[in-house]
Short mmCIF file of C-alpha atoms in Angstrom, two decimals:
data_model
loop_
_atom_site.label_atom_id
_atom_site.label_comp_id
_atom_site.label_asym_id
_atom_site.label_seq_id
_atom_site.Cartn_x
_atom_site.Cartn_y
_atom_site.Cartn_z
CA UNK A 1 13.02 74.21 -139.45
CA UNK A 2 13.65 77.19 -141.76
CA UNK A 3 11.24 75.76 -144.33
CA UNK A 4 8.57 75.49 -141.64
CA UNK A 5 9.11 79.15 -140.76
CA UNK A 6 8.77 80.14 -144.41
CA UNK A 7 5.55 78.15 -144.64
CA UNK A 8 4.04 79.96 -141.65
CA UNK A 9 4.96 83.40 -142.96
CA UNK A 10 3.05 83.04 -146.22
CA UNK A 11 0.02 85.30 -146.50
CA UNK A 12 -2.11 82.41 -147.74
CA UNK A 13 -1.12 80.26 -144.74
CA UNK A 14 -2.03 83.01 -142.28
CA UNK A 15 -5.39 83.58 -143.97
CA UNK A 16 -6.27 79.89 -144.02
CA UNK A 17 -5.30 79.30 -140.38
CA UNK A 18 -7.28 82.35 -139.26
CA UNK A 19 -10.33 81.07 -141.14
CA UNK A 20 -9.93 77.58 -139.65
CA UNK A 21 -9.58 79.05 -136.18
CA UNK A 22 -12.75 81.10 -136.63
CA UNK A 23 -14.66 78.05 -137.81
CA UNK A 24 -13.38 75.90 -134.91
CA UNK A 25 -14.52 78.54 -132.40
CA UNK A 26 -18.08 78.02 -133.66
CA UNK A 27 -17.91 74.29 -134.35
CA UNK A 28 -16.86 73.43 -130.80
CA UNK A 29 -20.29 74.55 -129.57
CA UNK A 30 -22.40 73.18 -132.43
CA UNK A 31 -21.02 69.64 -132.79
CA UNK A 32 -22.71 67.21 -133.14
CA UNK A 33 -24.87 68.78 -135.82
CA UNK A 34 -28.17 66.91 -135.86
CA UNK A 35 -30.12 66.66 -139.10
CA UNK A 36 -33.82 67.49 -139.19
CA UNK A 37 -34.55 63.77 -139.42
CA UNK A 38 -32.47 63.02 -136.32
CA UNK A 39 -34.18 65.81 -134.36
CA UNK A 40 -37.59 64.46 -135.37
CA UNK A 41 -36.68 60.93 -134.24
CA UNK A 42 -35.50 62.24 -130.87
CA UNK A 43 -38.71 64.23 -130.47
CA UNK A 44 -40.92 61.22 -131.27
CA UNK A 45 -39.05 58.98 -128.85
CA UNK A 46 -39.13 61.54 -126.06
CA UNK A 47 -42.59 63.09 -126.35
CA UNK A 48 -44.74 60.49 -128.12
CA UNK A 49 -43.19 57.19 -127.06
CA UNK A 50 -42.13 58.50 -123.65
CA UNK A 51 -38.73 56.86 -124.03
CA UNK A 52 -35.54 57.94 -122.32
CA UNK A 53 -33.45 59.89 -124.80
CA UNK A 54 -29.74 60.27 -123.96
CA UNK A 55 -28.54 63.88 -123.79
CA UNK A 56 -26.56 65.27 -126.69
CA UNK A 57 -22.92 65.13 -125.62
CA UNK A 58 -21.18 68.32 -126.73
CA UNK A 59 -18.03 67.50 -124.75
CA UNK A 60 -17.04 64.29 -126.52
CA UNK A 61 -13.79 63.55 -128.33
CA UNK A 62 -14.57 65.58 -131.50
CA UNK A 63 -15.23 68.68 -129.38
CA UNK A 64 -12.13 67.88 -127.33
CA UNK A 65 -9.98 67.75 -130.48
CA UNK A 66 -11.27 71.20 -131.42
CA UNK A 67 -10.44 72.39 -127.91
CA UNK A 68 -6.94 70.95 -128.32
CA UNK A 69 -6.48 72.83 -131.58
CA UNK A 70 -7.70 76.12 -130.16
CA UNK A 71 -5.57 75.65 -127.05
CA UNK A 72 -2.44 75.12 -129.11
CA UNK A 73 -3.18 78.14 -131.29
CA UNK A 74 -3.60 80.19 -128.12
CA UNK A 75 -0.22 78.99 -126.84
CA UNK A 76 1.47 79.57 -130.18
CA UNK A 77 0.08 83.03 -130.89
CA UNK A 78 -1.10 84.30 -127.47
CA UNK A 79 -4.50 84.77 -129.08
CA UNK A 80 -7.05 86.05 -126.57
CA UNK A 81 -10.01 85.09 -128.77
CA UNK A 82 -9.27 81.38 -128.53
CA UNK A 83 -8.65 81.72 -124.81
CA UNK A 84 -12.11 83.21 -124.32
CA UNK A 85 -13.68 80.47 -126.42
CA UNK A 86 -12.00 77.80 -124.30
CA UNK A 87 -13.13 79.47 -121.08
CA UNK A 88 -16.69 79.58 -122.37
CA UNK A 89 -16.54 75.92 -123.48
CA UNK A 90 -15.12 74.56 -120.23
CA UNK A 91 -17.21 76.86 -118.03
CA UNK A 92 -20.30 75.38 -119.68
CA UNK A 93 -19.05 71.89 -118.93
CA UNK A 94 -18.30 72.79 -115.32
CA UNK A 95 -21.75 74.34 -114.85
CA UNK A 96 -23.28 71.08 -116.07
CA UNK A 97 -21.28 69.21 -113.40
CA UNK A 98 -18.49 68.00 -115.71
CA UNK A 99 -20.51 64.99 -116.97
CA UNK A 100 -18.35 62.05 -118.04
CA UNK A 101 -20.25 59.42 -119.99
CA UNK A 102 -17.43 57.61 -121.77
CA UNK A 103 -13.65 57.48 -122.04
CA UNK A 104 -14.12 59.88 -124.99
CA UNK A 105 -14.81 62.75 -122.59
CA UNK A 106 -11.36 62.34 -121.06
CA UNK A 107 -9.87 63.74 -124.28
CA UNK A 108 -10.76 67.16 -122.84
CA UNK A 109 -8.14 66.67 -120.15
CA UNK A 110 -5.13 68.08 -121.99
CA UNK A 111 -6.67 71.39 -123.15
CA UNK A 112 -8.26 71.71 -119.71
CA UNK A 113 -4.82 71.51 -118.08
CA UNK A 114 -3.53 74.03 -120.63
CA UNK A 115 -6.27 76.41 -119.55
CA UNK A 116 -5.46 75.90 -115.89
CA UNK A 117 -1.78 76.63 -116.50
CA UNK A 118 -2.50 79.77 -118.56
CA UNK A 119 -5.10 81.22 -116.17
CA UNK A 120 -4.19 79.78 -112.78
CA UNK A 121 -7.91 79.31 -112.06
CA UNK A 122 -8.42 76.39 -109.71
CA UNK A 123 -11.82 75.48 -111.17
CA UNK A 124 -10.10 74.10 -114.26
CA UNK A 125 -7.74 71.95 -112.20
CA UNK A 126 -10.74 70.74 -110.19
CA UNK A 127 -12.50 69.75 -113.43
CA UNK A 128 -9.35 67.89 -114.47
CA UNK A 129 -9.42 66.05 -111.14
CA UNK A 130 -12.91 64.78 -112.03
CA UNK A 131 -11.49 63.29 -115.24
CA UNK A 132 -8.63 61.69 -113.32
CA UNK A 133 -11.04 60.17 -110.79
CA UNK A 134 -13.30 58.94 -113.58
CA UNK A 135 -10.42 57.12 -115.30
CA UNK A 136 -9.09 55.76 -112.02
CA UNK A 137 -12.47 54.27 -111.14
CA UNK A 138 -13.43 53.23 -114.67
CA UNK A 139 -13.93 49.55 -115.42
CA UNK A 140 -10.72 47.93 -116.63
CA UNK A 141 -9.69 44.51 -117.90
CA UNK A 142 -7.51 42.12 -115.91
CA UNK A 143 -4.33 43.89 -117.05
CA UNK A 144 -5.53 47.37 -116.15
CA UNK A 145 -6.36 48.42 -119.71
CA UNK A 146 -9.13 50.96 -120.17
CA UNK A 147 -11.77 49.65 -122.60
CA UNK A 148 -13.31 52.08 -125.04
CA UNK A 149 -16.77 50.94 -123.97
CA UNK A 150 -17.73 49.22 -120.72
CA UNK A 151 -19.91 46.66 -122.49
CA UNK A 152 -16.87 45.42 -124.43
CA UNK A 153 -14.48 45.33 -121.51
CA UNK A 154 -11.85 43.24 -123.32
CA UNK A 155 -11.73 45.34 -126.50
CA UNK A 156 -8.79 47.71 -126.29
CA UNK A 157 -8.57 50.48 -128.89
CA UNK A 158 -5.65 52.61 -130.03
CA UNK A 159 -7.98 55.62 -129.72
CA UNK A 160 -8.08 55.18 -125.94
CA UNK A 161 -4.30 55.48 -125.71
CA UNK A 162 -4.39 58.91 -127.33
CA UNK A 163 -7.42 60.05 -125.37
CA UNK A 164 -6.17 59.09 -121.92
CA UNK A 165 -2.43 58.36 -121.61
CA UNK A 166 -1.03 61.90 -122.10
CA UNK A 167 -3.54 63.35 -119.64
CA UNK A 168 -2.87 60.66 -117.03
CA UNK A 169 0.89 61.15 -117.34
CA UNK A 170 0.65 64.94 -117.21
CA UNK A 171 -1.92 65.19 -114.43
CA UNK A 172 -0.26 62.43 -112.42
CA UNK A 173 3.11 64.16 -112.69
CA UNK A 174 1.61 67.54 -111.81
CA UNK A 175 -0.17 66.19 -108.72
CA UNK A 176 2.57 63.69 -107.85
CA UNK A 177 0.14 60.79 -108.12
CA UNK A 178 2.32 57.92 -109.29
CA UNK A 179 -0.63 55.55 -109.67
CA UNK A 180 -2.14 57.75 -112.36
CA UNK A 181 1.18 58.06 -114.20
CA UNK A 182 1.53 54.29 -114.09
CA UNK A 183 -2.03 53.86 -115.42
CA UNK A 184 -1.22 56.14 -118.36
CA UNK A 185 2.08 54.43 -119.13
CA UNK A 186 0.49 50.99 -118.98
CA UNK A 187 -2.09 51.95 -121.62
CA UNK A 188 0.80 52.58 -123.99
CA UNK A 189 2.99 49.64 -123.01
CA UNK A 190 0.19 47.09 -123.22
CA UNK A 191 -0.94 48.30 -126.63
CA UNK A 192 2.62 48.15 -127.96
CA UNK A 193 2.92 44.64 -126.56
CA UNK A 194 -0.39 43.32 -127.90
CA UNK A 195 -1.76 45.59 -130.63
CA UNK A 196 1.01 45.78 -133.22
CA UNK A 197 1.55 43.98 -136.51
CA UNK A 198 5.03 42.49 -136.27
CA UNK A 199 5.62 42.30 -140.03
CA UNK A 200 4.83 45.93 -140.92
CA UNK A 201 5.45 47.62 -137.58
CA UNK A 202 2.05 49.30 -137.89
CA UNK A 203 -0.75 49.06 -135.32
CA UNK A 204 -3.98 47.18 -135.61
CA UNK A 205 -6.97 49.26 -134.56
CA UNK A 206 -7.11 47.23 -131.36
CA UNK A 207 -7.09 43.84 -129.72
CA UNK A 208 -9.06 41.56 -127.44
CA UNK A 209 -7.11 41.38 -124.19
CA UNK A 210 -8.78 38.10 -123.21
CA UNK A 211 -8.16 36.10 -126.40
CA UNK A 212 -5.19 38.02 -127.81
CA UNK A 213 -6.92 38.38 -131.19
CA UNK A 214 -6.10 41.63 -133.01
CA UNK A 215 -8.91 43.52 -134.70
CA UNK A 216 -9.44 46.13 -137.37
CA UNK A 217 -7.20 46.95 -140.30
CA UNK A 218 -3.45 46.99 -140.02
CA UNK A 219 -2.39 50.61 -140.37
CA UNK A 220 -5.72 52.42 -140.17
CA UNK A 221 -4.51 56.01 -140.36
CA UNK A 222 -6.27 57.48 -137.35
CA UNK A 223 -5.32 54.50 -135.18
CA UNK A 224 -1.68 55.25 -135.97
CA UNK A 225 -2.34 58.91 -135.19
CA UNK A 226 -4.00 58.18 -131.85
CA UNK A 227 -1.24 55.78 -130.83
CA UNK A 228 1.69 57.92 -131.96
CA UNK A 229 0.16 61.01 -130.37
CA UNK A 230 -0.49 59.11 -127.16
CA UNK A 231 3.15 58.02 -126.96
CA UNK A 232 4.76 61.30 -128.04
CA UNK A 233 2.61 63.56 -125.85
CA UNK A 234 3.09 61.30 -122.83
CA UNK A 235 6.86 61.35 -123.28
CA UNK A 236 6.67 65.15 -123.27
CA UNK A 237 5.52 65.06 -119.63
CA UNK A 238 7.46 62.06 -118.34
CA UNK A 239 10.97 62.41 -116.87
CA UNK A 240 13.60 60.39 -118.71
CA UNK A 241 14.19 58.43 -115.50
CA UNK A 242 10.77 56.81 -115.92
CA UNK A 243 11.57 53.05 -116.27
CA UNK A 244 9.42 52.67 -119.40
CA UNK A 245 10.78 55.80 -121.10
CA UNK A 246 13.41 54.02 -123.28
CA UNK A 247 10.86 51.36 -124.29
CA UNK A 248 8.31 53.97 -125.33
CA UNK A 249 10.86 56.15 -127.10
CA UNK A 250 12.24 53.21 -129.06
CA UNK A 251 8.78 52.17 -130.17
CA UNK A 252 7.92 55.73 -131.18
CA UNK A 253 11.03 55.82 -133.37
CA UNK A 254 10.22 52.46 -134.98
CA UNK A 255 6.59 53.40 -135.48
CA UNK A 256 7.60 56.73 -137.02
CA UNK A 257 9.81 54.91 -139.54
CA UNK A 258 7.06 52.43 -140.42
CA UNK A 259 4.50 55.21 -140.86
CA UNK A 260 6.90 57.48 -142.80
CA UNK A 261 7.36 54.71 -145.37
CA UNK A 262 3.66 55.19 -146.18
CA UNK A 263 3.72 58.98 -146.62
CA UNK A 264 2.67 59.91 -150.14
CA UNK A 265 4.48 62.28 -152.49
CA UNK A 266 2.02 65.09 -151.75
CA UNK A 267 2.77 64.81 -148.02
CA UNK A 268 -0.49 63.10 -147.11
CA UNK A 269 -1.24 59.78 -145.46
CA UNK A 270 -3.97 57.46 -146.70
CA UNK A 271 -7.00 56.52 -144.62
CA UNK A 272 -5.31 53.10 -144.56
CA UNK A 273 -1.58 53.76 -144.48
CA UNK A 274 -0.43 50.97 -146.83
CA UNK A 275 -3.19 51.84 -149.35
CA UNK A 276 -1.02 54.24 -151.34
CA UNK A 277 -3.58 54.56 -154.13
CA UNK A 278 -6.56 54.90 -151.80
CA UNK A 279 -8.09 58.17 -150.55
CA UNK A 280 -5.89 60.51 -148.56
CA UNK A 281 -7.13 61.37 -145.07
CA UNK A 282 -6.49 64.80 -143.57
CA UNK A 283 -7.31 63.61 -140.04
CA UNK A 284 -4.66 60.89 -140.13
CA UNK A 285 -2.20 63.29 -141.78
CA UNK A 286 -2.66 65.97 -139.13
CA UNK A 287 -2.58 63.59 -136.16
CA UNK A 288 0.57 61.83 -137.37
CA UNK A 289 2.30 65.15 -138.12
CA UNK A 290 1.47 66.43 -134.61
CA UNK A 291 2.95 63.26 -133.10
CA UNK A 292 6.14 63.63 -135.13
CA UNK A 293 6.47 67.25 -134.05
CA UNK A 294 5.98 66.31 -130.39
CA UNK A 295 8.72 63.71 -130.83
CA UNK A 296 11.08 66.28 -132.33
CA UNK A 297 10.36 68.79 -129.54
CA UNK A 298 11.01 66.18 -126.85
CA UNK A 299 14.25 65.10 -128.49
CA UNK A 300 12.92 61.61 -129.14
CA UNK A 301 13.10 62.13 -132.92
CA UNK A 302 15.83 63.84 -134.94
CA UNK A 303 15.14 67.27 -136.46
CA UNK A 304 15.37 65.67 -139.92
CA UNK A 305 11.78 64.54 -139.32
CA UNK A 306 10.72 68.18 -139.71
CA UNK A 307 10.68 67.70 -143.48
CA UNK A 308 7.96 65.04 -143.06
CA UNK A 309 5.98 67.49 -140.94
CA UNK A 310 6.39 70.26 -143.50
CA UNK A 311 5.14 68.04 -146.32
CA UNK A 312 2.09 67.06 -144.27
CA UNK A 313 1.41 70.72 -143.43
CA UNK A 314 1.58 71.66 -147.11
CA UNK A 315 -1.00 68.99 -147.92
CA UNK A 316 -3.30 70.16 -145.15
CA UNK A 317 -3.13 73.74 -146.41
CA UNK A 318 -4.05 72.55 -149.90
CA UNK A 319 -7.11 70.82 -148.39
CA UNK A 320 -8.44 73.90 -146.55
CA UNK A 321 -11.39 75.76 -148.02
CA UNK A 322 -13.72 78.27 -146.40
CA UNK A 323 -12.31 77.66 -142.92
CA UNK A 324 -12.65 73.88 -143.08
CA UNK A 325 -10.26 71.01 -143.66
CA UNK A 326 -11.69 68.80 -146.38
CA UNK A 327 -10.82 65.23 -147.39
CA UNK A 328 -11.31 63.92 -143.84
CA UNK A 329 -12.60 60.37 -143.47
CA UNK A 330 -15.92 59.88 -141.71
CA UNK A 331 -16.35 58.58 -138.18
CA UNK A 332 -15.33 55.00 -137.54
CA UNK A 333 -18.23 52.90 -136.27
CA UNK A 334 -16.29 49.98 -134.73
CA UNK A 335 -13.39 47.65 -135.50
CA UNK A 336 -13.05 47.42 -139.31
CA UNK A 337 -16.06 49.67 -139.94
CA UNK A 338 -14.60 52.65 -141.76
CA UNK A 339 -17.17 54.40 -143.99
CA UNK A 340 -15.59 55.59 -147.20
CA UNK A 341 -17.05 59.08 -146.97
CA UNK A 342 -14.87 62.17 -146.98
CA UNK A 343 -15.68 65.72 -145.96
CA UNK A 344 -15.05 68.19 -143.16
CA UNK A 345 -15.19 66.95 -139.56
CA UNK A 346 -13.88 68.13 -136.17
CA UNK A 347 -11.29 65.34 -136.11
CA UNK A 348 -9.70 66.89 -139.19
CA UNK A 349 -10.16 70.54 -138.21
CA UNK A 350 -8.93 70.19 -134.61
CA UNK A 351 -5.66 68.31 -135.24
CA UNK A 352 -4.82 70.51 -138.24
CA UNK A 353 -5.27 73.63 -136.10
CA UNK A 354 -3.19 72.01 -133.39
CA UNK A 355 -0.37 71.30 -135.82
CA UNK A 356 -0.14 74.90 -136.99
CA UNK A 357 -0.37 76.11 -133.41
CA UNK A 358 2.60 73.89 -132.54
CA UNK A 359 4.53 75.26 -135.50
CA UNK A 360 3.78 78.82 -134.36
CA UNK A 361 5.01 77.98 -130.87
CA UNK A 362 8.30 76.68 -132.23
#
C-alpha cells in the first residue's frame, strides 16, 4: 500500500487526475457526442420523413460510469465540485421523470445511492427506488436472469452483472428487501455457472440461457471487468452470512488469478486478455483494477494484490493526455463485435477516475 501512496503523492499524478476530473464533469453532460452527419440524419427523419426519432439518452451506461468516477473522487477527496456536478446530473434526470429505457440506465444506481448517503436528500433515494422497481418488473428469462435487451430475452451478458447486481444488493440490503438482494445475487451466480470457460477460468461475453451456448470471445477485457466488478462490489454490501457469499468470493479469487496471468509487463490488460501482443485497453485495465481493489478492501483478496493495482494505475497514468484516458477500445456492438478502434471514451475515463478516487479514499 505504501507504493500506492507514493504514486498518489506525485505532482504529475495530481495534475493528471485533476485534469481528468475536469473533463469528466463536462463529458457527463455532453455524451453521446453526435456528429454533424448524425444530427442531419435525425433532422431528416424527424422533420421531413415525419418518423419517430428516439430521444438522445444522456443517462446511459457511459454517463453512469462517469458519474461513478466522479462519485468516488468526491468520496476520496471530499471535493465539492464533483458533488455539485452529480447533483446537477441527477437533478436533470429526476426532472425528466427518471426515464429508464434499458438495463443500461440502471448503472446509475450506485452513484445515485452514494449521493443519497452523502446528502441525505430523499429525492435521490426515491430515484433509486424507480431503478429498483424497473429491474424488478423487467422481462427476465426462465431462470430470473436479466437480459441486456428485451428482444433477445435469452442472451445474458456479463455487462448486465456489473450494471445491476451491486445496486440490487446494496439497495435491497438498505431497504431490507430480500427479493432484490436475491435478484442481484442470482445474476452473478447464474453467470458463473453458465458463462465461464472452464479451461482458462475466464468469462465468455455471455451465453444463451435457453440453449446453453456461450457467445463472444473468451476473455474479452471489458466482460471480465464488468463481471469482476459486479462480484466484488456486490460482496462489499452483502453480509458474510449470505448463503452465496463463499461461492462468490471463491470465484472472485479464481477469476482474479486467471485474469492476473494475463496482465502485461507495463501493467495493462489487452482488449482480449489472452492476446498478449494485441492492443492494450485502458477501459479493461481500469475496470479490472477497480474490482481487485474492491476485493482487497472487502478482505476477499489478500493485500498482495495491491501490486497488480499499482501497475495498472501506472499504465493508466501513462495513457492520460489533456484530461482524457487514451488507448480505450471502442464500443462493443454485440457478441463478438469488437471494433478495433482506440481513443478516448467515457468507459475509459469513468473507471480510471473511479480507481484513483478509491486509492485516495484508502
